[in-house]
mmCIF file of C-alpha atoms and ligand atoms in Angstrom:
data_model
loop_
_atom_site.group_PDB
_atom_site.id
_atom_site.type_symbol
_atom_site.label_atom_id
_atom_site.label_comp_id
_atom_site.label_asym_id
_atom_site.label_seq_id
_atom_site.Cartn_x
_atom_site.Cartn_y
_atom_site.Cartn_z
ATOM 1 C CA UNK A 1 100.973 80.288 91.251
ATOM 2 C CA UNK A 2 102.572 77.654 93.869
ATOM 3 C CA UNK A 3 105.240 77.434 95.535
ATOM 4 C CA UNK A 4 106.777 75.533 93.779
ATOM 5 C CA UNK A 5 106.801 74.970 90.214
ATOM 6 C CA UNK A 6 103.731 72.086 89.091
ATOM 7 C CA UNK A 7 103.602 70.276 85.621
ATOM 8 C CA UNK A 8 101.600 67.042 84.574
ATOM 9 C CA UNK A 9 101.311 64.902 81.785
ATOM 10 C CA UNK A 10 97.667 64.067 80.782
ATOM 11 C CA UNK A 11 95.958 61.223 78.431
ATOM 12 C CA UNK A 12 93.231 58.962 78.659
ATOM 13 C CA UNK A 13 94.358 56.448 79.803
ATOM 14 C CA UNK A 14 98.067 57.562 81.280
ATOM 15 C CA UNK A 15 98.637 54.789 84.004
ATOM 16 C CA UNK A 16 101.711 53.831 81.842
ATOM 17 C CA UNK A 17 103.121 56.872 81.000
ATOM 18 C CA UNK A 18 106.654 57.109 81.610
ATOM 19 C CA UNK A 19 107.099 60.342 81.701
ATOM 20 C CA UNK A 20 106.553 61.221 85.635
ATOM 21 C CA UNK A 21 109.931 58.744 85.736
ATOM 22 C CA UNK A 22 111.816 60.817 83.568
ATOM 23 C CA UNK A 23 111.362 64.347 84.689
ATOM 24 C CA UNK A 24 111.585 63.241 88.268
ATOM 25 C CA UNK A 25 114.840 61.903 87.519
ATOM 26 C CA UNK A 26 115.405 65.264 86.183
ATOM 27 C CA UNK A 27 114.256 67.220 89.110
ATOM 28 C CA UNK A 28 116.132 65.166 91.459
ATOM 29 C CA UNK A 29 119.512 65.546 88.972
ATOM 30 C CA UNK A 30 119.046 69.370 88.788
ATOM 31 C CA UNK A 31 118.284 69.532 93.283
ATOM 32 C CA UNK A 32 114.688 71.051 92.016
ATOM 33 C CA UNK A 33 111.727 71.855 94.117
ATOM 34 C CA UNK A 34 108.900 71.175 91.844
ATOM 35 C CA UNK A 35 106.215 68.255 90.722
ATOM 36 C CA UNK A 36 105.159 66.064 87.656
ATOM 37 C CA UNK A 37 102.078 64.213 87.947
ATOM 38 C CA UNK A 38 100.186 62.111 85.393
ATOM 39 C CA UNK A 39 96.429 63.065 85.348
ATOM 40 C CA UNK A 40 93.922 60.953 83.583
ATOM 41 C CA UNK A 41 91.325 62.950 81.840
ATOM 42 C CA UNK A 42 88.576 61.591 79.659
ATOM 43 C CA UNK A 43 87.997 63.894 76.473
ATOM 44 C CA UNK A 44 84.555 65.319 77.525
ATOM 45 C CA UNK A 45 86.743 67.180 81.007
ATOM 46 C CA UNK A 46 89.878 68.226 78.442
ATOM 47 C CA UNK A 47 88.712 71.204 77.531
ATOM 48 C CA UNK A 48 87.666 72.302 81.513
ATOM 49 C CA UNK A 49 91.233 70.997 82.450
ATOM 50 C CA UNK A 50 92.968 72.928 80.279
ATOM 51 C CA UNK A 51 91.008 76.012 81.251
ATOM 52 C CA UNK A 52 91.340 75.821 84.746
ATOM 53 C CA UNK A 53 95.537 74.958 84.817
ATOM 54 C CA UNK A 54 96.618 78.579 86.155
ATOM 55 C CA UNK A 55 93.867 78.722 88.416
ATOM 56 C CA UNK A 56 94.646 75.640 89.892
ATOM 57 C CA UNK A 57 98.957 76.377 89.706
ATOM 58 C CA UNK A 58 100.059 74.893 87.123
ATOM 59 C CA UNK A 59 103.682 75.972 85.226
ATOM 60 C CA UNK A 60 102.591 73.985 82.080
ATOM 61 C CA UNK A 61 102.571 69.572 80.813
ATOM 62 C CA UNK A 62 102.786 67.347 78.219
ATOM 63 C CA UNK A 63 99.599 66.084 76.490
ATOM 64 C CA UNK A 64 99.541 62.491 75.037
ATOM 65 C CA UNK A 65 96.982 60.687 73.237
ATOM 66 C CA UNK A 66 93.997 61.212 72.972
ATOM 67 C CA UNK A 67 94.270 64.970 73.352
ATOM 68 C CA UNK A 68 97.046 66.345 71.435
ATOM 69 C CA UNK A 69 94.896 67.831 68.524
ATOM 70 C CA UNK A 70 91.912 68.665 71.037
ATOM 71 C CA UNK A 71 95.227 70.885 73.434
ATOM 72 C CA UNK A 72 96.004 72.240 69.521
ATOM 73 C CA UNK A 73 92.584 74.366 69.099
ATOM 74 C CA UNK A 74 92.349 75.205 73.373
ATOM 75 C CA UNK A 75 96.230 76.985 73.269
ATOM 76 C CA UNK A 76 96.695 80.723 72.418
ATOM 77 C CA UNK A 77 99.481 80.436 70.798
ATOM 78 C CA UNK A 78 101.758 77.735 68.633
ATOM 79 C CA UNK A 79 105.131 77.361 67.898
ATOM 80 C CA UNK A 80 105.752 76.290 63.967
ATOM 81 C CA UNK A 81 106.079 72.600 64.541
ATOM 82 C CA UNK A 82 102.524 72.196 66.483
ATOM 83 C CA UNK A 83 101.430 74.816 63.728
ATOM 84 C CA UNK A 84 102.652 72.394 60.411
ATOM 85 C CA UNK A 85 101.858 69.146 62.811
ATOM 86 C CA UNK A 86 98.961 70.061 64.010
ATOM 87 C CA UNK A 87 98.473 68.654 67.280
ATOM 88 C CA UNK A 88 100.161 69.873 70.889
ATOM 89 C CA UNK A 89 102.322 67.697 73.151
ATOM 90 C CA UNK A 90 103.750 70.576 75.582
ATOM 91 C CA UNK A 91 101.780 73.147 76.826
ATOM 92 C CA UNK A 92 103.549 76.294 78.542
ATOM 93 C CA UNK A 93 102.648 80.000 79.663
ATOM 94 C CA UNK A 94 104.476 82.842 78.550
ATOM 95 C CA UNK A 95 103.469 85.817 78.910
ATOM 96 C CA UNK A 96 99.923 85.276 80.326
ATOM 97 C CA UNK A 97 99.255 83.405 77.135
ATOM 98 C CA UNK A 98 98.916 79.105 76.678
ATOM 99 C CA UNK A 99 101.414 78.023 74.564
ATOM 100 C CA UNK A 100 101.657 74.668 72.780
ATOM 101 C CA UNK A 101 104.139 73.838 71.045
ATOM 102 C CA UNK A 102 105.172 69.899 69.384
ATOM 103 C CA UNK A 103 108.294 68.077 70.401
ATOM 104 C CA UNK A 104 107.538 65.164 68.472
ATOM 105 C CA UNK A 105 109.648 66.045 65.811
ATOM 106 C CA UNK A 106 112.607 67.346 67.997
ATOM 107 C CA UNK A 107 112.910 63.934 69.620
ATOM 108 C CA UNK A 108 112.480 61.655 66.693
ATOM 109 C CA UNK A 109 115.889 63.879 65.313
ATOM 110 C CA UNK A 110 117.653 64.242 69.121
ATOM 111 C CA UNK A 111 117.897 60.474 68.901
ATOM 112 C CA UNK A 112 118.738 59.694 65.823
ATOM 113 C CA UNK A 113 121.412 62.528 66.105
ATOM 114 C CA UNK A 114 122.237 61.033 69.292
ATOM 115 C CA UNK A 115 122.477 57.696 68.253
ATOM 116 C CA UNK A 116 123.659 57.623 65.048
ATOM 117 C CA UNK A 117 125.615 61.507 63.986
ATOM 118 C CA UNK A 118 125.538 62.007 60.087
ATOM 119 C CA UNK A 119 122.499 59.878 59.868
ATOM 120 C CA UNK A 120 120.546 62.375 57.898
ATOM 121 C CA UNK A 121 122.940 62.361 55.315
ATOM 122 C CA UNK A 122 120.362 60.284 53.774
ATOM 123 C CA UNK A 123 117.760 61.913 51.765
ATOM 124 C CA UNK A 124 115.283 59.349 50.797
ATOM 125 C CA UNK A 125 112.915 57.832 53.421
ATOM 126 C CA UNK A 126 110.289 55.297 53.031
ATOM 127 C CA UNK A 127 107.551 56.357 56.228
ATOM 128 C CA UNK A 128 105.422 53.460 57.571
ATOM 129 C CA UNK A 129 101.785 54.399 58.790
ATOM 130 C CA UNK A 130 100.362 57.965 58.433
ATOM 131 C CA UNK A 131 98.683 58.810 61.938
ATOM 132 C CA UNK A 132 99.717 61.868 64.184
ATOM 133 C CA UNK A 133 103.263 59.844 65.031
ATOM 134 C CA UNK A 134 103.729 60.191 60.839
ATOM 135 C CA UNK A 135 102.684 63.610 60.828
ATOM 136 C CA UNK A 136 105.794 64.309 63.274
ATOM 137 C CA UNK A 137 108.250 62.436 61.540
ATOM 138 C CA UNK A 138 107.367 63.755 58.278
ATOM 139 C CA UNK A 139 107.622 66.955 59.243
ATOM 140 C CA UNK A 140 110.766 65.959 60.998
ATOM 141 C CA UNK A 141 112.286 64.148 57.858
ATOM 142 C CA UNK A 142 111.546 67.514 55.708
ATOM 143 C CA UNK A 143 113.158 69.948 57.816
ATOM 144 C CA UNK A 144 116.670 67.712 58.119
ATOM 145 C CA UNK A 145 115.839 68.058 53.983
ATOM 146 C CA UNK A 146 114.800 64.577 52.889
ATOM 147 C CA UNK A 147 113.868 65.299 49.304
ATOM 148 C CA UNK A 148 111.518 62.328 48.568
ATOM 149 C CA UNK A 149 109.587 60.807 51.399
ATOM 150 C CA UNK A 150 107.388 57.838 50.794
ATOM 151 C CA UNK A 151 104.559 57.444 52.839
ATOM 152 C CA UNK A 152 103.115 53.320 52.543
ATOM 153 C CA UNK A 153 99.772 53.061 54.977
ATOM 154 C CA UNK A 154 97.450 50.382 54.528
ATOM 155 C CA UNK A 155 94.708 52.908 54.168
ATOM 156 C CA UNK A 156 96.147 54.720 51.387
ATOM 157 C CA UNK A 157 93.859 58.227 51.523
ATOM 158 C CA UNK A 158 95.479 58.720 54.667
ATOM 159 C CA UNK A 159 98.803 58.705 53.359
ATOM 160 C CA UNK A 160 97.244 60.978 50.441
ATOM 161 C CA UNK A 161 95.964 63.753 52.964
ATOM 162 C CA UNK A 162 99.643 63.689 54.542
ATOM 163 C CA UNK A 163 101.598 64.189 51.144
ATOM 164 C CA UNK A 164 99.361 66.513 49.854
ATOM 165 C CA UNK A 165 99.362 68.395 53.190
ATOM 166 C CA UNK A 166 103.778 68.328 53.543
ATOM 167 C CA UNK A 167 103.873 69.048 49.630
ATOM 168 C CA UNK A 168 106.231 68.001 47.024
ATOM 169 C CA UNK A 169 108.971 65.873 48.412
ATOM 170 C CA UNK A 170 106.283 64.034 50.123
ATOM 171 C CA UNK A 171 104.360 60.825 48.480
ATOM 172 C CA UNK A 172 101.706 58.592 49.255
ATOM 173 C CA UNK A 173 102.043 54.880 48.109
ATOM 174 C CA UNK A 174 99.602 51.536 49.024
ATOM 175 C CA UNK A 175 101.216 49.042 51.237
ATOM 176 C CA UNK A 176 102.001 46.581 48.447
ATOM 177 C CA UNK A 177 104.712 49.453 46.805
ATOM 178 C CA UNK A 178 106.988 47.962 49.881
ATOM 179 C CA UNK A 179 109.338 45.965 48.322
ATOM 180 C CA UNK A 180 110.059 48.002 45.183
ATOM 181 C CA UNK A 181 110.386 51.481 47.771
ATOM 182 C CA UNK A 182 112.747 49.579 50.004
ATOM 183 C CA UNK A 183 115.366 49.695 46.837
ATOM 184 C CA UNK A 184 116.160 53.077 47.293
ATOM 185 C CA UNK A 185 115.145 54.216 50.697
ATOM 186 C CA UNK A 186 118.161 54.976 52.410
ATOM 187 C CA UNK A 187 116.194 55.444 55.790
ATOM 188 C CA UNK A 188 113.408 53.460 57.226
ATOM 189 C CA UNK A 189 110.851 54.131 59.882
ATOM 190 C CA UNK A 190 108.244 52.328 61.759
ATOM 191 C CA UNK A 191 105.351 55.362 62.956
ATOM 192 C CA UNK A 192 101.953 52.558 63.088
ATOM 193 C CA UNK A 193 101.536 50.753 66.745
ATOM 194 C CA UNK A 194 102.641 47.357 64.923
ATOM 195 C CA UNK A 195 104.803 46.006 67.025
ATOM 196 C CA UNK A 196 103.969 46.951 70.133
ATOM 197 C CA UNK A 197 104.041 44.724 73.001
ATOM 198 C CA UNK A 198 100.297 43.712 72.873
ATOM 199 C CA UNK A 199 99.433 44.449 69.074
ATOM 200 C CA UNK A 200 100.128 42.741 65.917
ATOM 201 C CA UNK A 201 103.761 42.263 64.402
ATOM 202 C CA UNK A 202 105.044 44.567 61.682
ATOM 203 C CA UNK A 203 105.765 42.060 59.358
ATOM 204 C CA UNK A 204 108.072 43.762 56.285
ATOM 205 C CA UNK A 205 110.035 41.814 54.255
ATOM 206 C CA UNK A 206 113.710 43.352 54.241
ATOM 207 C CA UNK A 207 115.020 41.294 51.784
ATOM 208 C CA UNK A 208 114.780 43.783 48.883
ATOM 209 C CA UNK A 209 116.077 46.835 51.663
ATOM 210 C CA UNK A 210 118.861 48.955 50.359
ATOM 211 C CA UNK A 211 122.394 48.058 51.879
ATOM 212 C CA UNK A 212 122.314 51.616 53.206
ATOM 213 C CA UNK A 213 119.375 51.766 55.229
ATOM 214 C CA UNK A 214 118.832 52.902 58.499
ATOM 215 C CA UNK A 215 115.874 51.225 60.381
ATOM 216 C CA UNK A 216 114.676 53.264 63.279
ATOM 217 C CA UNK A 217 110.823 52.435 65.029
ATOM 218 C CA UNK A 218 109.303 55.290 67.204
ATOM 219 C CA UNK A 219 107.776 51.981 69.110
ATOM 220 C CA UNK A 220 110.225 51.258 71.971
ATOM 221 C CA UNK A 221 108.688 48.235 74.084
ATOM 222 C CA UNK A 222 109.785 46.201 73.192
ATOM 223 C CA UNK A 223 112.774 48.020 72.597
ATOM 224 C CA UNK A 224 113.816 45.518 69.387
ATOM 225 C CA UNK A 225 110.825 45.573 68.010
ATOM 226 C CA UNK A 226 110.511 43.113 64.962
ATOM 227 C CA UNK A 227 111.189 45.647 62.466
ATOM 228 C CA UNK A 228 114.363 46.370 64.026
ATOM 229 C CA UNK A 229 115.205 42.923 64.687
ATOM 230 C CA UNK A 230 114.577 41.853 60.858
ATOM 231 C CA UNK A 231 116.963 45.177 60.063
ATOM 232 C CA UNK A 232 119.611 43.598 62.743
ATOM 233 C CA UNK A 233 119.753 40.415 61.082
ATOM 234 C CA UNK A 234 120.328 41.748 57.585
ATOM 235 C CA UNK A 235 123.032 43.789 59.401
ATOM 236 C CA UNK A 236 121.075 47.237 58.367
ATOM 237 C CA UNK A 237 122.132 50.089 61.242
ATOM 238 C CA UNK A 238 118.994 50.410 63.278
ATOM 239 C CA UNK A 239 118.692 53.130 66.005
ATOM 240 C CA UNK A 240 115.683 52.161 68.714
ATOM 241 C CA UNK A 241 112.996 54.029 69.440
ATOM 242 C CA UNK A 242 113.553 54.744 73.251
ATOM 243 C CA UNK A 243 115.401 58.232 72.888
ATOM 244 C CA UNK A 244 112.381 59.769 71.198
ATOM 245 C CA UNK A 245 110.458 59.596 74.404
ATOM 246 C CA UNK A 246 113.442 61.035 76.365
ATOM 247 C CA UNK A 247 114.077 63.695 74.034
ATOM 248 C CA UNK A 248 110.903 64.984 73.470
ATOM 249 C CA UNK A 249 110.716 65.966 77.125
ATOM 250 C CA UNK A 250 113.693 68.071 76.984
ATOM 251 C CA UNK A 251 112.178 71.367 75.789
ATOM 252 C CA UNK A 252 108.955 70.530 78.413
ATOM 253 C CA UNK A 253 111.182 70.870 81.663
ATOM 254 C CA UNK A 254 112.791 73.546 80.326
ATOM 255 C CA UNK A 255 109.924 76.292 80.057
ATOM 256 C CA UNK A 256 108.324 74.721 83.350
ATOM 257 C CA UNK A 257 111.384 74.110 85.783
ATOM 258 C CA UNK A 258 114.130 76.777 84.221
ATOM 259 C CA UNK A 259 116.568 74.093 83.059
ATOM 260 C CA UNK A 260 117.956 72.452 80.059
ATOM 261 C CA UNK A 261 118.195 68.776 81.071
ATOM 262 C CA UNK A 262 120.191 66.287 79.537
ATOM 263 C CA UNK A 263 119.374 62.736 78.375
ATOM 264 C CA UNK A 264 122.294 60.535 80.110
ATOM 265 C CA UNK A 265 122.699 57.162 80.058
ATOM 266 C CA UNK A 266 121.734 56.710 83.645
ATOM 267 C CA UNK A 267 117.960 58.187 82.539
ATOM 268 C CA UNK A 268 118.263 55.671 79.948
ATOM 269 C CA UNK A 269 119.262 52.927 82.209
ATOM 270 C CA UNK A 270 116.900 54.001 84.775
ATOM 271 C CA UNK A 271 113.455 53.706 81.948
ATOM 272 C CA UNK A 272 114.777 50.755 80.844
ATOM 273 C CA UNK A 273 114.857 49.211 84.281
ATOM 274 C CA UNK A 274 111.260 49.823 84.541
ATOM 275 C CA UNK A 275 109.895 48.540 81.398
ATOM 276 C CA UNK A 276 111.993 45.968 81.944
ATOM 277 C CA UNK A 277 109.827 45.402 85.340
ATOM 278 C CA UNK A 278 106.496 45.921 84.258
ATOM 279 C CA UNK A 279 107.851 43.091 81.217
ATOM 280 C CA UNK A 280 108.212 41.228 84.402
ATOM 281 C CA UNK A 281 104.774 41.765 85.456
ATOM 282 C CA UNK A 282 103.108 41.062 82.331
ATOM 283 C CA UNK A 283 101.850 44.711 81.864
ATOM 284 C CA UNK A 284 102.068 45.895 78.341
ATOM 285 C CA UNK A 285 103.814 48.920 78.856
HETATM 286 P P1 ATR B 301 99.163 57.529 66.167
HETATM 287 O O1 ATR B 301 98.634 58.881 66.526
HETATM 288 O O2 ATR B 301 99.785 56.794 67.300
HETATM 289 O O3 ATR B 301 100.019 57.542 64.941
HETATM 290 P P2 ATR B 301 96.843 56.671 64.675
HETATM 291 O O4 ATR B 301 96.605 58.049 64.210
HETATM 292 O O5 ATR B 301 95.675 55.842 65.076
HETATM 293 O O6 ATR B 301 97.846 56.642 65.898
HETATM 294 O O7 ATR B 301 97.668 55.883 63.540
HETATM 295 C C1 ATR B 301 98.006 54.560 63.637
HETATM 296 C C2 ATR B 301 98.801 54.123 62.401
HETATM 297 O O8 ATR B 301 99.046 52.702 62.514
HETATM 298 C C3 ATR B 301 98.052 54.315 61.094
HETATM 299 O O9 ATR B 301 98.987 54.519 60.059
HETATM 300 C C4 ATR B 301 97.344 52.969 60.939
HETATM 301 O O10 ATR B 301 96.957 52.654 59.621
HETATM 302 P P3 ATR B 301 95.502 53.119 59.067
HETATM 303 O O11 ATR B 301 95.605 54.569 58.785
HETATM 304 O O12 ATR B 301 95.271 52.297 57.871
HETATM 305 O O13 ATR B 301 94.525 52.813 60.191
HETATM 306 C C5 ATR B 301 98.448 52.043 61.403
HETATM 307 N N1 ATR B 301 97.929 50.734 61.812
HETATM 308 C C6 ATR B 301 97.319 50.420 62.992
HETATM 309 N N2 ATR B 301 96.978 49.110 63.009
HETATM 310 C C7 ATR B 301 97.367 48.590 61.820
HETATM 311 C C8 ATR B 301 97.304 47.286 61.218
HETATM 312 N N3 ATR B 301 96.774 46.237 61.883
HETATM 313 N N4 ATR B 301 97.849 47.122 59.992
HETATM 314 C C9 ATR B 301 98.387 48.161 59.310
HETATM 315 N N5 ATR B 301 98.484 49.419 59.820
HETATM 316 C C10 ATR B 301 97.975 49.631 61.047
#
């Protein structure tokens, strides 16, 4: 092992991950000696990364796309949310064994409990897009005990695979069910890439939206995306999708660095100042 402790964060590509930001904010808070360094890896060296991270010193990281179900089948063990996700976003030893767990899900429900306290109160959720962000929100959404969540995804098989794989609260409906689902969905959340700085707009039509609703995106540049600014202007409670990304890393620092951090406004502050500048300099994110 090193001196000190080491952690990374690896993708393909990761120039614009912001998660070196946040846990050296974190190290610096807490007066730790330690390192977090984003390391590209293209898919065909994931597999010899992974393999060689306690030879070469390395406490644990965070995996990002495209890796996180490839980091799934290399780990020796899973906690229950990478096991019913299926995919990896933290990797940790313990033991002498490679753990990966999924904090996905924790961060999508820090936030909203963060943001917005009773918010799961709620219990019927319409889910856009069914990717690998779906599968964490789903899974999210049915442990706070949502008892019927829609899934809408414009290829509708996809949505299929993830109700039949979360069971029966869970339900797969084609894109055009929209307007009719928005009647009774009491919560509302954006999981595709529309949106996104760089891709197409999520254009829904909140005009049919239950009074009730609460719009959250797990998209955060821009931070009001257009789903949430649609939601604003029909004066729905929205809840961004920034604190996902800050809360996910919680659970990360802790097994590598020893201790619980906190997400504070200044960490907050401090991401937002930097999408804010690369905004300024025309990168996406
Ligand atoms: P992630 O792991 O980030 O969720 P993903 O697995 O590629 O990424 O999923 C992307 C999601 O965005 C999917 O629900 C995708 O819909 P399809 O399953 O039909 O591909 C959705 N998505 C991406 N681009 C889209 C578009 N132009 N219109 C509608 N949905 C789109």
């Amino acid at each position: 092992m090193a001196d000190h402790p080491k952690a990374f964060v690896t993708g393909f590509p990761i120039r614009h991950s912001r998660s070196p930001l946040i846990h050296g904010h974190w190290l610096k808070e807490h007066g730790l000696e330690g390192s977090y360094e984003a390391i590209e890896i293209a898919p065909e060296g994931f597999a010899d990364f992974i393999n060689s991270l306690q030879r070469n010193g390395y406490a644990g990281g965070n995996i990002t796309i495209p890796h996180k179900e490839m980091a799934f089948a290399l780990c020796n063990k899973r906690d229950t949310a990478a096991e019913d996700i299926g995919a990896v976003n933290t990797l940790w030893f313990e033991d002498g064994a490679l753990w990966g767990g999924n904090t996905d899900a924790y961060g999508f429900l820090a936030n909203l409990d963060a943001l917005s306290p009773g918010w799961d109160s709620r219990k019927t959720a319409l889910v856009l897009g069914a990717g690998g962000a779906s599968r964490a929100v789903v899974y999210a959404l049915k442990q706070r005990g949502f008892d019927e969540i829609r899934i809408v995804n414009r290829t509708l098989e996809r949505a299929q695979e993830l109700a039949d794989r979360f069971g029966p609260a869970v339900s797969a409906h084609a894109w055009r069910a929209i307007p009719e689902l928005l009647q009774d969905a009491t919560f509302i959340v954006n999981t595709t890439s529309l949106g996104m700085e760089g891709k197409d707009d999520l254009t829904v039509d909140l005009s049919t939206a239950n009074r009730e609703a609460l719009v959250t995106d797990i998209v955060y540049v821009p931070l009001e995306t257009p789903l949430l600014k649609a939601a604003r202007k029909r004066r729905l409670k929205t809840v961004d999708g920034l604190g996902m990304l800050l809360h996910q890393a919680v659970p990360g620092f802790e097994h590598w660095f020893g201790v619980r951090p906190e997400v504070t406004p200044e960490l907050r502050a401090l991401i937002l100042t930097d999408m804010n500048k690369s905004a300024a300099s025309g990168q996406s994110k």
